[in-house]
Coordinates of N, CA, C and O in Angstrom, one line a residue:
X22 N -11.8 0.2 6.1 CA -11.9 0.3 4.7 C -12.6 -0.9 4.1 O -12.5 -2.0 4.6
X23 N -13.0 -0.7 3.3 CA -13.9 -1.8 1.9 C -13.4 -1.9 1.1 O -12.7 -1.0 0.7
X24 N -13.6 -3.2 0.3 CA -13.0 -3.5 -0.9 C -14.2 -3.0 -1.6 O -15.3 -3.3 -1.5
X25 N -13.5 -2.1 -2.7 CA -14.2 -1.6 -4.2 C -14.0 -1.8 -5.6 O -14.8 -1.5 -6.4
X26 N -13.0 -2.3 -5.8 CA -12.4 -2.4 -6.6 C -11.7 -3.8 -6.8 O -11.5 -4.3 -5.6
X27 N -11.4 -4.6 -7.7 CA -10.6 -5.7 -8.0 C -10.5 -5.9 -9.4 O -11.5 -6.2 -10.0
X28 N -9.4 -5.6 -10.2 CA -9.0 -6.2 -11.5 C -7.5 -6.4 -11.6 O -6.6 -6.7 -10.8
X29 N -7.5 -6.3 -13.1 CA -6.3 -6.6 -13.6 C -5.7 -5.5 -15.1 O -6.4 -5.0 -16.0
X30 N -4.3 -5.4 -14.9 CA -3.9 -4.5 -15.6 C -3.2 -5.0 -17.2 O -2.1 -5.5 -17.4
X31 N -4.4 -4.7 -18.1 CA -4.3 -5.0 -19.5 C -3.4 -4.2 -19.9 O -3.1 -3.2 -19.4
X32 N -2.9 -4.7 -21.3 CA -1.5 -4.7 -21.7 C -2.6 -3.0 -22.8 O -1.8 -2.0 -22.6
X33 N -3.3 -2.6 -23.3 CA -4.1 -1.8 -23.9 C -4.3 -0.5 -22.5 O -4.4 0.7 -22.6
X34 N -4.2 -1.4 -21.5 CA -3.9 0.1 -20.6 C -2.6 0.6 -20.4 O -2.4 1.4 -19.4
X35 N -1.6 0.3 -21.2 CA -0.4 0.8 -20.8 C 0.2 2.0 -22.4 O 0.1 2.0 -23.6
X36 N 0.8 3.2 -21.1 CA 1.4 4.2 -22.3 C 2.7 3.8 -22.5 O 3.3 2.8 -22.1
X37 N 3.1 4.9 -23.5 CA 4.3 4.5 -24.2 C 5.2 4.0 -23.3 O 5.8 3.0 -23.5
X38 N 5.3 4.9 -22.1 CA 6.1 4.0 -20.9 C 6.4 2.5 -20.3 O 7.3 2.2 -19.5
X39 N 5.7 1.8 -21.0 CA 5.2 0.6 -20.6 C 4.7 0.7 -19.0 O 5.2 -0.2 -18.3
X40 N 4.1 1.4 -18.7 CA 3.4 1.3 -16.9 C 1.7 2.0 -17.4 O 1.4 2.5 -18.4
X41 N 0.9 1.6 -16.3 CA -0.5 1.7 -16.8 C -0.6 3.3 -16.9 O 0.1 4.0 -16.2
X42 N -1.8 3.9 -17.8 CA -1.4 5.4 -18.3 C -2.6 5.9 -17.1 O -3.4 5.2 -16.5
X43 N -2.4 7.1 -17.0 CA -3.1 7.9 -15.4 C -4.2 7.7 -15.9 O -5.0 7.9 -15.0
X44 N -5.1 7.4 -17.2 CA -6.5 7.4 -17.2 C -7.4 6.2 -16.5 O -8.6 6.2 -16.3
X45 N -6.3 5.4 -16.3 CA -6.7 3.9 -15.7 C -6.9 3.6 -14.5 O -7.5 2.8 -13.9
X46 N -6.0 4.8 -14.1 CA -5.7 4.5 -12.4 C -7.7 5.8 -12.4 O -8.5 5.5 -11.5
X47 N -7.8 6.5 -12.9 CA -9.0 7.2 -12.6 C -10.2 6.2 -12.6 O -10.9 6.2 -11.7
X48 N -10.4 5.3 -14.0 CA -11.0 4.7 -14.1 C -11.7 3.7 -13.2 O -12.9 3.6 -12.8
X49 N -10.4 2.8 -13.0 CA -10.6 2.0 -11.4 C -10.8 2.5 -10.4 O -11.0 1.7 -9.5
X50 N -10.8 4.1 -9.9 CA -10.7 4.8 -8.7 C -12.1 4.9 -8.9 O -12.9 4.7 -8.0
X51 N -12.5 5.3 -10.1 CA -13.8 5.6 -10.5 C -15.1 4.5 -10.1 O -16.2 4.9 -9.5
X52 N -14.8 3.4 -10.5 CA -15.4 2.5 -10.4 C -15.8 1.5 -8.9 O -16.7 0.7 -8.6
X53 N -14.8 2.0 -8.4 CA -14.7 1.9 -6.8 C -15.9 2.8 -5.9 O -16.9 2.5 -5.2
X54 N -15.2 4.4 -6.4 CA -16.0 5.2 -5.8 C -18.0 4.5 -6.0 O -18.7 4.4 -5.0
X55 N -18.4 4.2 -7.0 CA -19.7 3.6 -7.1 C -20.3 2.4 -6.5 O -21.5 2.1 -6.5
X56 N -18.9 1.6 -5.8 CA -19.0 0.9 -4.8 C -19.2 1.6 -3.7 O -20.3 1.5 -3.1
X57 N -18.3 2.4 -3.1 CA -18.7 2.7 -1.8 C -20.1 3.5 -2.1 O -21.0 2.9 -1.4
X58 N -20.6 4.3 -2.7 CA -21.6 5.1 -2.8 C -22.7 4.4 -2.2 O -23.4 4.7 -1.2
X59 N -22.8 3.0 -3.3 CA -23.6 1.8 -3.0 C -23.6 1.6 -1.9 O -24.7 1.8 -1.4
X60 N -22.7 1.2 -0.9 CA -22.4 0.8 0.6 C -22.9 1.7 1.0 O -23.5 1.2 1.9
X61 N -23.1 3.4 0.8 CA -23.3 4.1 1.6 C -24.9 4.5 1.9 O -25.5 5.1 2.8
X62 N -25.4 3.8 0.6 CA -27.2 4.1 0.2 C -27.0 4.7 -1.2 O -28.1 4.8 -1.7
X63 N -26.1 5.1 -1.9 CA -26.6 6.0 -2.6 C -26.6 5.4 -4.0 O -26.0 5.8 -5.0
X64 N -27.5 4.0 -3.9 CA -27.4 3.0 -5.3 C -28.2 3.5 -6.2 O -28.9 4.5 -6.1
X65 N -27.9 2.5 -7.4 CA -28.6 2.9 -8.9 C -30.4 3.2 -8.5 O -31.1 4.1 -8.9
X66 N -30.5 2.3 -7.8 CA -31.8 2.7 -7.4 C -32.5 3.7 -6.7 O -33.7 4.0 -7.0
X67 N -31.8 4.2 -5.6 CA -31.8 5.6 -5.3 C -31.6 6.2 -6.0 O -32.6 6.9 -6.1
X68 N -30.6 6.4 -6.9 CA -30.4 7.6 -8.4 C -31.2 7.8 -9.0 O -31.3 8.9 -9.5
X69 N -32.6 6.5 -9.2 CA -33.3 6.4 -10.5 C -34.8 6.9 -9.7 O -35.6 7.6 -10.4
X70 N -35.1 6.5 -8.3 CA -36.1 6.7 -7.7 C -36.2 8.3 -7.8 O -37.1 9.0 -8.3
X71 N -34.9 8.9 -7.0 CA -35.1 10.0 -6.4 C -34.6 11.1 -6.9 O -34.6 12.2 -6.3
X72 N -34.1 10.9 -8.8 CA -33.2 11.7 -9.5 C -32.5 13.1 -8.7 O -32.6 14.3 -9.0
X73 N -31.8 12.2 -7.4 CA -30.6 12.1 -7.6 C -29.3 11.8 -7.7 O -29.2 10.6 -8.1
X74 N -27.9 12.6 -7.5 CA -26.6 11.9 -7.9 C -25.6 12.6 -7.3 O -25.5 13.4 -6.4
X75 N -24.7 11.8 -8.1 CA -23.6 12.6 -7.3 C -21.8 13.2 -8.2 O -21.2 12.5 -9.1
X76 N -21.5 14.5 -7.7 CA -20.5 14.6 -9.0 C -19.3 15.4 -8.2 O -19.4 16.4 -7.4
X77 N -18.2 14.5 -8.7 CA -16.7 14.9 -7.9 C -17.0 16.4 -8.3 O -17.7 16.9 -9.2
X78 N -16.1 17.1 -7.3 CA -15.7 18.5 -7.7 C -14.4 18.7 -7.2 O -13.9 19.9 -7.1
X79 N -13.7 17.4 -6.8 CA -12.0 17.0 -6.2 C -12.0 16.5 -6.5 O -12.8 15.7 -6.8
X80 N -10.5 16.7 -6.7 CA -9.9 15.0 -6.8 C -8.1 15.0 -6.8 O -7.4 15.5 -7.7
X81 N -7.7 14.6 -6.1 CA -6.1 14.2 -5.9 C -5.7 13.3 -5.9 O -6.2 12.7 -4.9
X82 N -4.9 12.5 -6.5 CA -4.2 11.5 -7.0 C -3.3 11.8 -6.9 O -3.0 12.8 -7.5
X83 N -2.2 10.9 -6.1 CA -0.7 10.4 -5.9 C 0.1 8.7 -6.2 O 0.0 7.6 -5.6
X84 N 0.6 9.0 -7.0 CA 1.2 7.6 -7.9 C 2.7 7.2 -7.2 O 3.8 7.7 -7.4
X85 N 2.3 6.0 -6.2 CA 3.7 6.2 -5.8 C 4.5 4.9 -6.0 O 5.5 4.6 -5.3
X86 N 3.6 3.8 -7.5 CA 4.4 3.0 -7.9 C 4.4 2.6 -8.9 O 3.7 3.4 -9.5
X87 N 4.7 1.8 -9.6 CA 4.9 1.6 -10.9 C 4.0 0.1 -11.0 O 4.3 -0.9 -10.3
X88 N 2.8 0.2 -12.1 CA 1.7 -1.0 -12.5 C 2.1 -1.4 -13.7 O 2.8 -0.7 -14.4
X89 N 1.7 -2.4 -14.1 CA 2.7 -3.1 -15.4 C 1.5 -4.2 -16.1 O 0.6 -4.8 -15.5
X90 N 1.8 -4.2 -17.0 CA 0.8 -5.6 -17.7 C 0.6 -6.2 -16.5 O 1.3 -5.8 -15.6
X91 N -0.5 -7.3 -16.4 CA -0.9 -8.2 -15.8 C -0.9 -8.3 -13.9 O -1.2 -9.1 -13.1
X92 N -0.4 -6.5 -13.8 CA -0.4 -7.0 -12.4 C -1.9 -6.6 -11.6 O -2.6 -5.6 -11.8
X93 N -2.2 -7.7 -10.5 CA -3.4 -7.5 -10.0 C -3.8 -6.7 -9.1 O -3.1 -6.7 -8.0
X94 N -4.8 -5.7 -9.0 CA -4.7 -4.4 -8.3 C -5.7 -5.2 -7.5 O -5.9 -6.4 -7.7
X95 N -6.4 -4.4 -6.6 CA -7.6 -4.1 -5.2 C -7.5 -2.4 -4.7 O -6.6 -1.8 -4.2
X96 N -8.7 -2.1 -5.0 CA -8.7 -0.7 -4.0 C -9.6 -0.8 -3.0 O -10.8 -1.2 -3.2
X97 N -9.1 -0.3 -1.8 CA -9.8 -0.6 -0.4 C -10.4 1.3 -0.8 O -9.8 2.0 -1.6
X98 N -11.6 1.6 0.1 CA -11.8 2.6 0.1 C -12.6 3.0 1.4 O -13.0 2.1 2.1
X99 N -12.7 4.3 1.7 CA -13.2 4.9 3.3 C -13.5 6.3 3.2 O -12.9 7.1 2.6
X100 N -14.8 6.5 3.9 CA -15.4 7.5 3.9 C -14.2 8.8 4.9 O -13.6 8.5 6.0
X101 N -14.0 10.0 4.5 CA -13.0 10.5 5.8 C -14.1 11.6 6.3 O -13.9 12.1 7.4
X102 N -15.2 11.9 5.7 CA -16.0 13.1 6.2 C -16.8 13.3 5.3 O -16.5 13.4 4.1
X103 N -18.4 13.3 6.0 CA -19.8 13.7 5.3 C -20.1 14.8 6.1 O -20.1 15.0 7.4
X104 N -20.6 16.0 4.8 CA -21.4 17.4 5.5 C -22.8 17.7 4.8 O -23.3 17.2 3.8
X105 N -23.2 18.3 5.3 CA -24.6 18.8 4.4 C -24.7 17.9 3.3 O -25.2 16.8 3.4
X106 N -24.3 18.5 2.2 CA -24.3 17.9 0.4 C -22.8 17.6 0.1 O -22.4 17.6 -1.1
X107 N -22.1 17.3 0.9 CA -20.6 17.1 0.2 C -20.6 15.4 1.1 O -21.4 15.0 1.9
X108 N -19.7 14.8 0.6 CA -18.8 13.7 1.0 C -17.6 13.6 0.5 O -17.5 13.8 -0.7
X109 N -16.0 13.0 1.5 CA -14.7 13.2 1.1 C -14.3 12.0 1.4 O -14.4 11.6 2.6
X110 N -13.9 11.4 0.7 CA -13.4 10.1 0.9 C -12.1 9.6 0.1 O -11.3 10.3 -0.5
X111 N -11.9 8.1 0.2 CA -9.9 8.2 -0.5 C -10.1 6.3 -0.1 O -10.2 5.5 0.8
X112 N -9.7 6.7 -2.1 CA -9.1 5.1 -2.5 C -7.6 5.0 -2.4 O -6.8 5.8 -2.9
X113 N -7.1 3.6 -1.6 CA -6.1 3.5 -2.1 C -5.8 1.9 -2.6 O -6.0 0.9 -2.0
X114 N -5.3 2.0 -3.7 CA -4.7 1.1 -4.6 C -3.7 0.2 -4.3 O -2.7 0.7 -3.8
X115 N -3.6 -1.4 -4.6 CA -2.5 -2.1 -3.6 C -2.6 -3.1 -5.1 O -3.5 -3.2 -5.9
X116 N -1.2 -3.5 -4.9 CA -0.9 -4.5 -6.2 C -1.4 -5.5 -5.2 O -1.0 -5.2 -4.0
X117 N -2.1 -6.5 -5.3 CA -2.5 -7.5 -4.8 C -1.3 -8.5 -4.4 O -0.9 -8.7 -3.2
X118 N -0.7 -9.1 -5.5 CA 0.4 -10.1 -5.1 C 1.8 -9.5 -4.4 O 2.6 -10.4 -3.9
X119 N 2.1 -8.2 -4.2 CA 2.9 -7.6 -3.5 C 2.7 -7.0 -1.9 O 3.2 -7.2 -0.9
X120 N 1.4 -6.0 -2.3 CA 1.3 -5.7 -0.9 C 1.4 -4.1 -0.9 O 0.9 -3.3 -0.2
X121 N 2.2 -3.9 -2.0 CA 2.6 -2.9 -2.5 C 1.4 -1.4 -2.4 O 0.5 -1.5 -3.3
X122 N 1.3 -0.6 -1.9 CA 0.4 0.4 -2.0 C 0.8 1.4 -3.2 O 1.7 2.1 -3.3
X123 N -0.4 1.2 -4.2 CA 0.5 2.3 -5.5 C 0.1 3.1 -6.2 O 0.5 3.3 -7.3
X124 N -1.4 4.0 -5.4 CA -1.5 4.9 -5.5 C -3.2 4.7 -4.6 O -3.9 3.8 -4.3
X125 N -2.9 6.8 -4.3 CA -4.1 7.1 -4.0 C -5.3 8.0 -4.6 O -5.2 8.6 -5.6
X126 N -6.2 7.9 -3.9 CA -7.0 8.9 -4.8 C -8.0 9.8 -3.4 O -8.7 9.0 -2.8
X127 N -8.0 10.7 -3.2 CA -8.9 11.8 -2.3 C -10.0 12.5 -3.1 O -9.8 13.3 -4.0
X128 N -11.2 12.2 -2.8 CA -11.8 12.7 -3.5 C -13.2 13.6 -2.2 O -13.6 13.3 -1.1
X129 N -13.5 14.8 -3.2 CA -15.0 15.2 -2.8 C -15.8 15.3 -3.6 O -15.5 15.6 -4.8
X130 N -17.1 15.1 -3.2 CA -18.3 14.6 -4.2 C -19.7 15.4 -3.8 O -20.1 15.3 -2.7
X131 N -20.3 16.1 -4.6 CA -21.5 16.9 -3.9 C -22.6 16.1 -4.4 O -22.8 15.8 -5.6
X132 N -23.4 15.7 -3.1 CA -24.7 15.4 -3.4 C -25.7 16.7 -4.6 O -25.6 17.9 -4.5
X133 N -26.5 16.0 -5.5 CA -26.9 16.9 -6.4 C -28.7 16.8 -7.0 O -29.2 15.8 -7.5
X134 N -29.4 17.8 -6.9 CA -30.7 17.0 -7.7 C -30.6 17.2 -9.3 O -30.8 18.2 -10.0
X135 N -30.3 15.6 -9.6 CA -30.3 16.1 -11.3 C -31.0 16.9 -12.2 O -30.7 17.6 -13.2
X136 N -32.8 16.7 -11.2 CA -33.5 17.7 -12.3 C -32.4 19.5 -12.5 O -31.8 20.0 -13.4
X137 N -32.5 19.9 -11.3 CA -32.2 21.4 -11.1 C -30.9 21.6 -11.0 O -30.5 22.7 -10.8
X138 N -29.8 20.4 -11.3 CA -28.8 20.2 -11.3 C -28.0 21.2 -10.7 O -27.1 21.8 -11.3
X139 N -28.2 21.4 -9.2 CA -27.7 22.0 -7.7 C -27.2 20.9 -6.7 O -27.5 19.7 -6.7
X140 N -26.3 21.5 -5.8 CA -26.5 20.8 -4.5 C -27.5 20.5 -3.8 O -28.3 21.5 -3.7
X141 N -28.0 19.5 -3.2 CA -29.0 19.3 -2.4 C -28.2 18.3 -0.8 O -27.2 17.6 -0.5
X142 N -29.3 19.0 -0.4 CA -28.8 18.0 1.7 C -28.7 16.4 1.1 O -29.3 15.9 0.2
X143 N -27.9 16.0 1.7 CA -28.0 14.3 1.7 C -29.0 13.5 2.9 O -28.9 13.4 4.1
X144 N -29.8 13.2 2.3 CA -30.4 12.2 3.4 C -29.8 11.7 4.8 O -28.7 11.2 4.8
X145 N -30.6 11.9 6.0 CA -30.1 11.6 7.0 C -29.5 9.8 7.2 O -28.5 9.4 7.8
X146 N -30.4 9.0 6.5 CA -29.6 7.7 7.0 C -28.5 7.9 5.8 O -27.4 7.7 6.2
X147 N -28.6 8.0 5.1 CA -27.2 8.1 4.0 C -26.0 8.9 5.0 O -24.8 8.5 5.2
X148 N -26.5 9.7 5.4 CA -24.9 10.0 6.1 C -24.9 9.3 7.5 O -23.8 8.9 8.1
X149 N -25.9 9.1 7.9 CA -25.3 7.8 8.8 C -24.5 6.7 8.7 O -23.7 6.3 9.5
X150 N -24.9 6.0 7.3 CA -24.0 4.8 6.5 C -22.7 5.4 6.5 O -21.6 4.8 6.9
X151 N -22.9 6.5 6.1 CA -21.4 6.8 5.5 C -20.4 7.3 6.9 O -19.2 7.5 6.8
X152 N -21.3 7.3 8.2 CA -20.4 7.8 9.2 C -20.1 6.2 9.9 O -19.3 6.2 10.8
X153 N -20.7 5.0 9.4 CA -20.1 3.9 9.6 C -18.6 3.3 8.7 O -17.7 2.5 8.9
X154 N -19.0 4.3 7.6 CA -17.7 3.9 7.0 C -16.7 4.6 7.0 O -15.7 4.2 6.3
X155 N -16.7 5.4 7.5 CA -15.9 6.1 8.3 C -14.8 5.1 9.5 O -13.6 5.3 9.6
X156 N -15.3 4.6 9.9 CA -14.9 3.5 10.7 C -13.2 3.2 10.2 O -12.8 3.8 9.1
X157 N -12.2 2.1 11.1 CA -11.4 1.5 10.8 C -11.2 -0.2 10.4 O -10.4 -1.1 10.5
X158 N -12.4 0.0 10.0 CA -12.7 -1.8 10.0 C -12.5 -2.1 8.5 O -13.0 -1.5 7.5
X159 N -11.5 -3.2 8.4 CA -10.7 -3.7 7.3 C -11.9 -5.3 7.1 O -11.6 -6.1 6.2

């Protein structure tokens, strides 16, 4: 897995609960996922050369701790399977100073051509990258 993610949990991200509200934990999963993408080939600059992109059509999230003002997250992320035009992959979330694992995210994502806004094949070394990150290397 790769690190994609690194922040911190503002007091403006928390609901009435006082724990961070589910839009946050998307947000950071979100922002991750554009890291691995990057790792995989599929950077801002490929988007912009070759218009194209890419757009969840999954997504599963399981919350299995409680985040609080100020605590420091990391999400490690890993490819689990590239096909034709799809890729499936899954963040998970670790309170940094604990160790603590505290949520996940599974996602699939279809390669897309923005003009005709369809699926399209993914590039052969693009799924190559992504079948290195597939890998167990921490």
């Amino acid at each position: 897995m790769i690190e994609t993610y690194r922040g911190v949990v503002y007091p403006n991200q928390l609901d009435h609960m006082d724990h961070m509200n589910v839009q946050w934990y998307t947000s950071k999963f979100d922002e991750g996922t554009w890291h691995l993408f990057s790792a995989a080939g599929i950077t801002s600059d490929y988007i912009r050369k070759n218009n194209k992109g890419m757009a969840a059509v999954e997504q599963t999230t399981k919350y299995k701790a409680e985040v609080m003002s100020g605590d420091l997250l990391v999400v490690r992320s890993k490819v689990l399977e590239v096909k034709d035009k799809t890729i499936r992959f899954i963040h998970i979330m670790y309170n940094t100073e604990t160790g603590i694992e505290v949520a996940t995210s599974e996602l699939v994502a279809v390669h897309l051509d923005r003009k005709e806004r369809k699926a399209c094949s993914i590039p052969e070394d693009i799924k190559d990258k992504c079948v290195m990150l597939m890998s167990d290397t921490t």
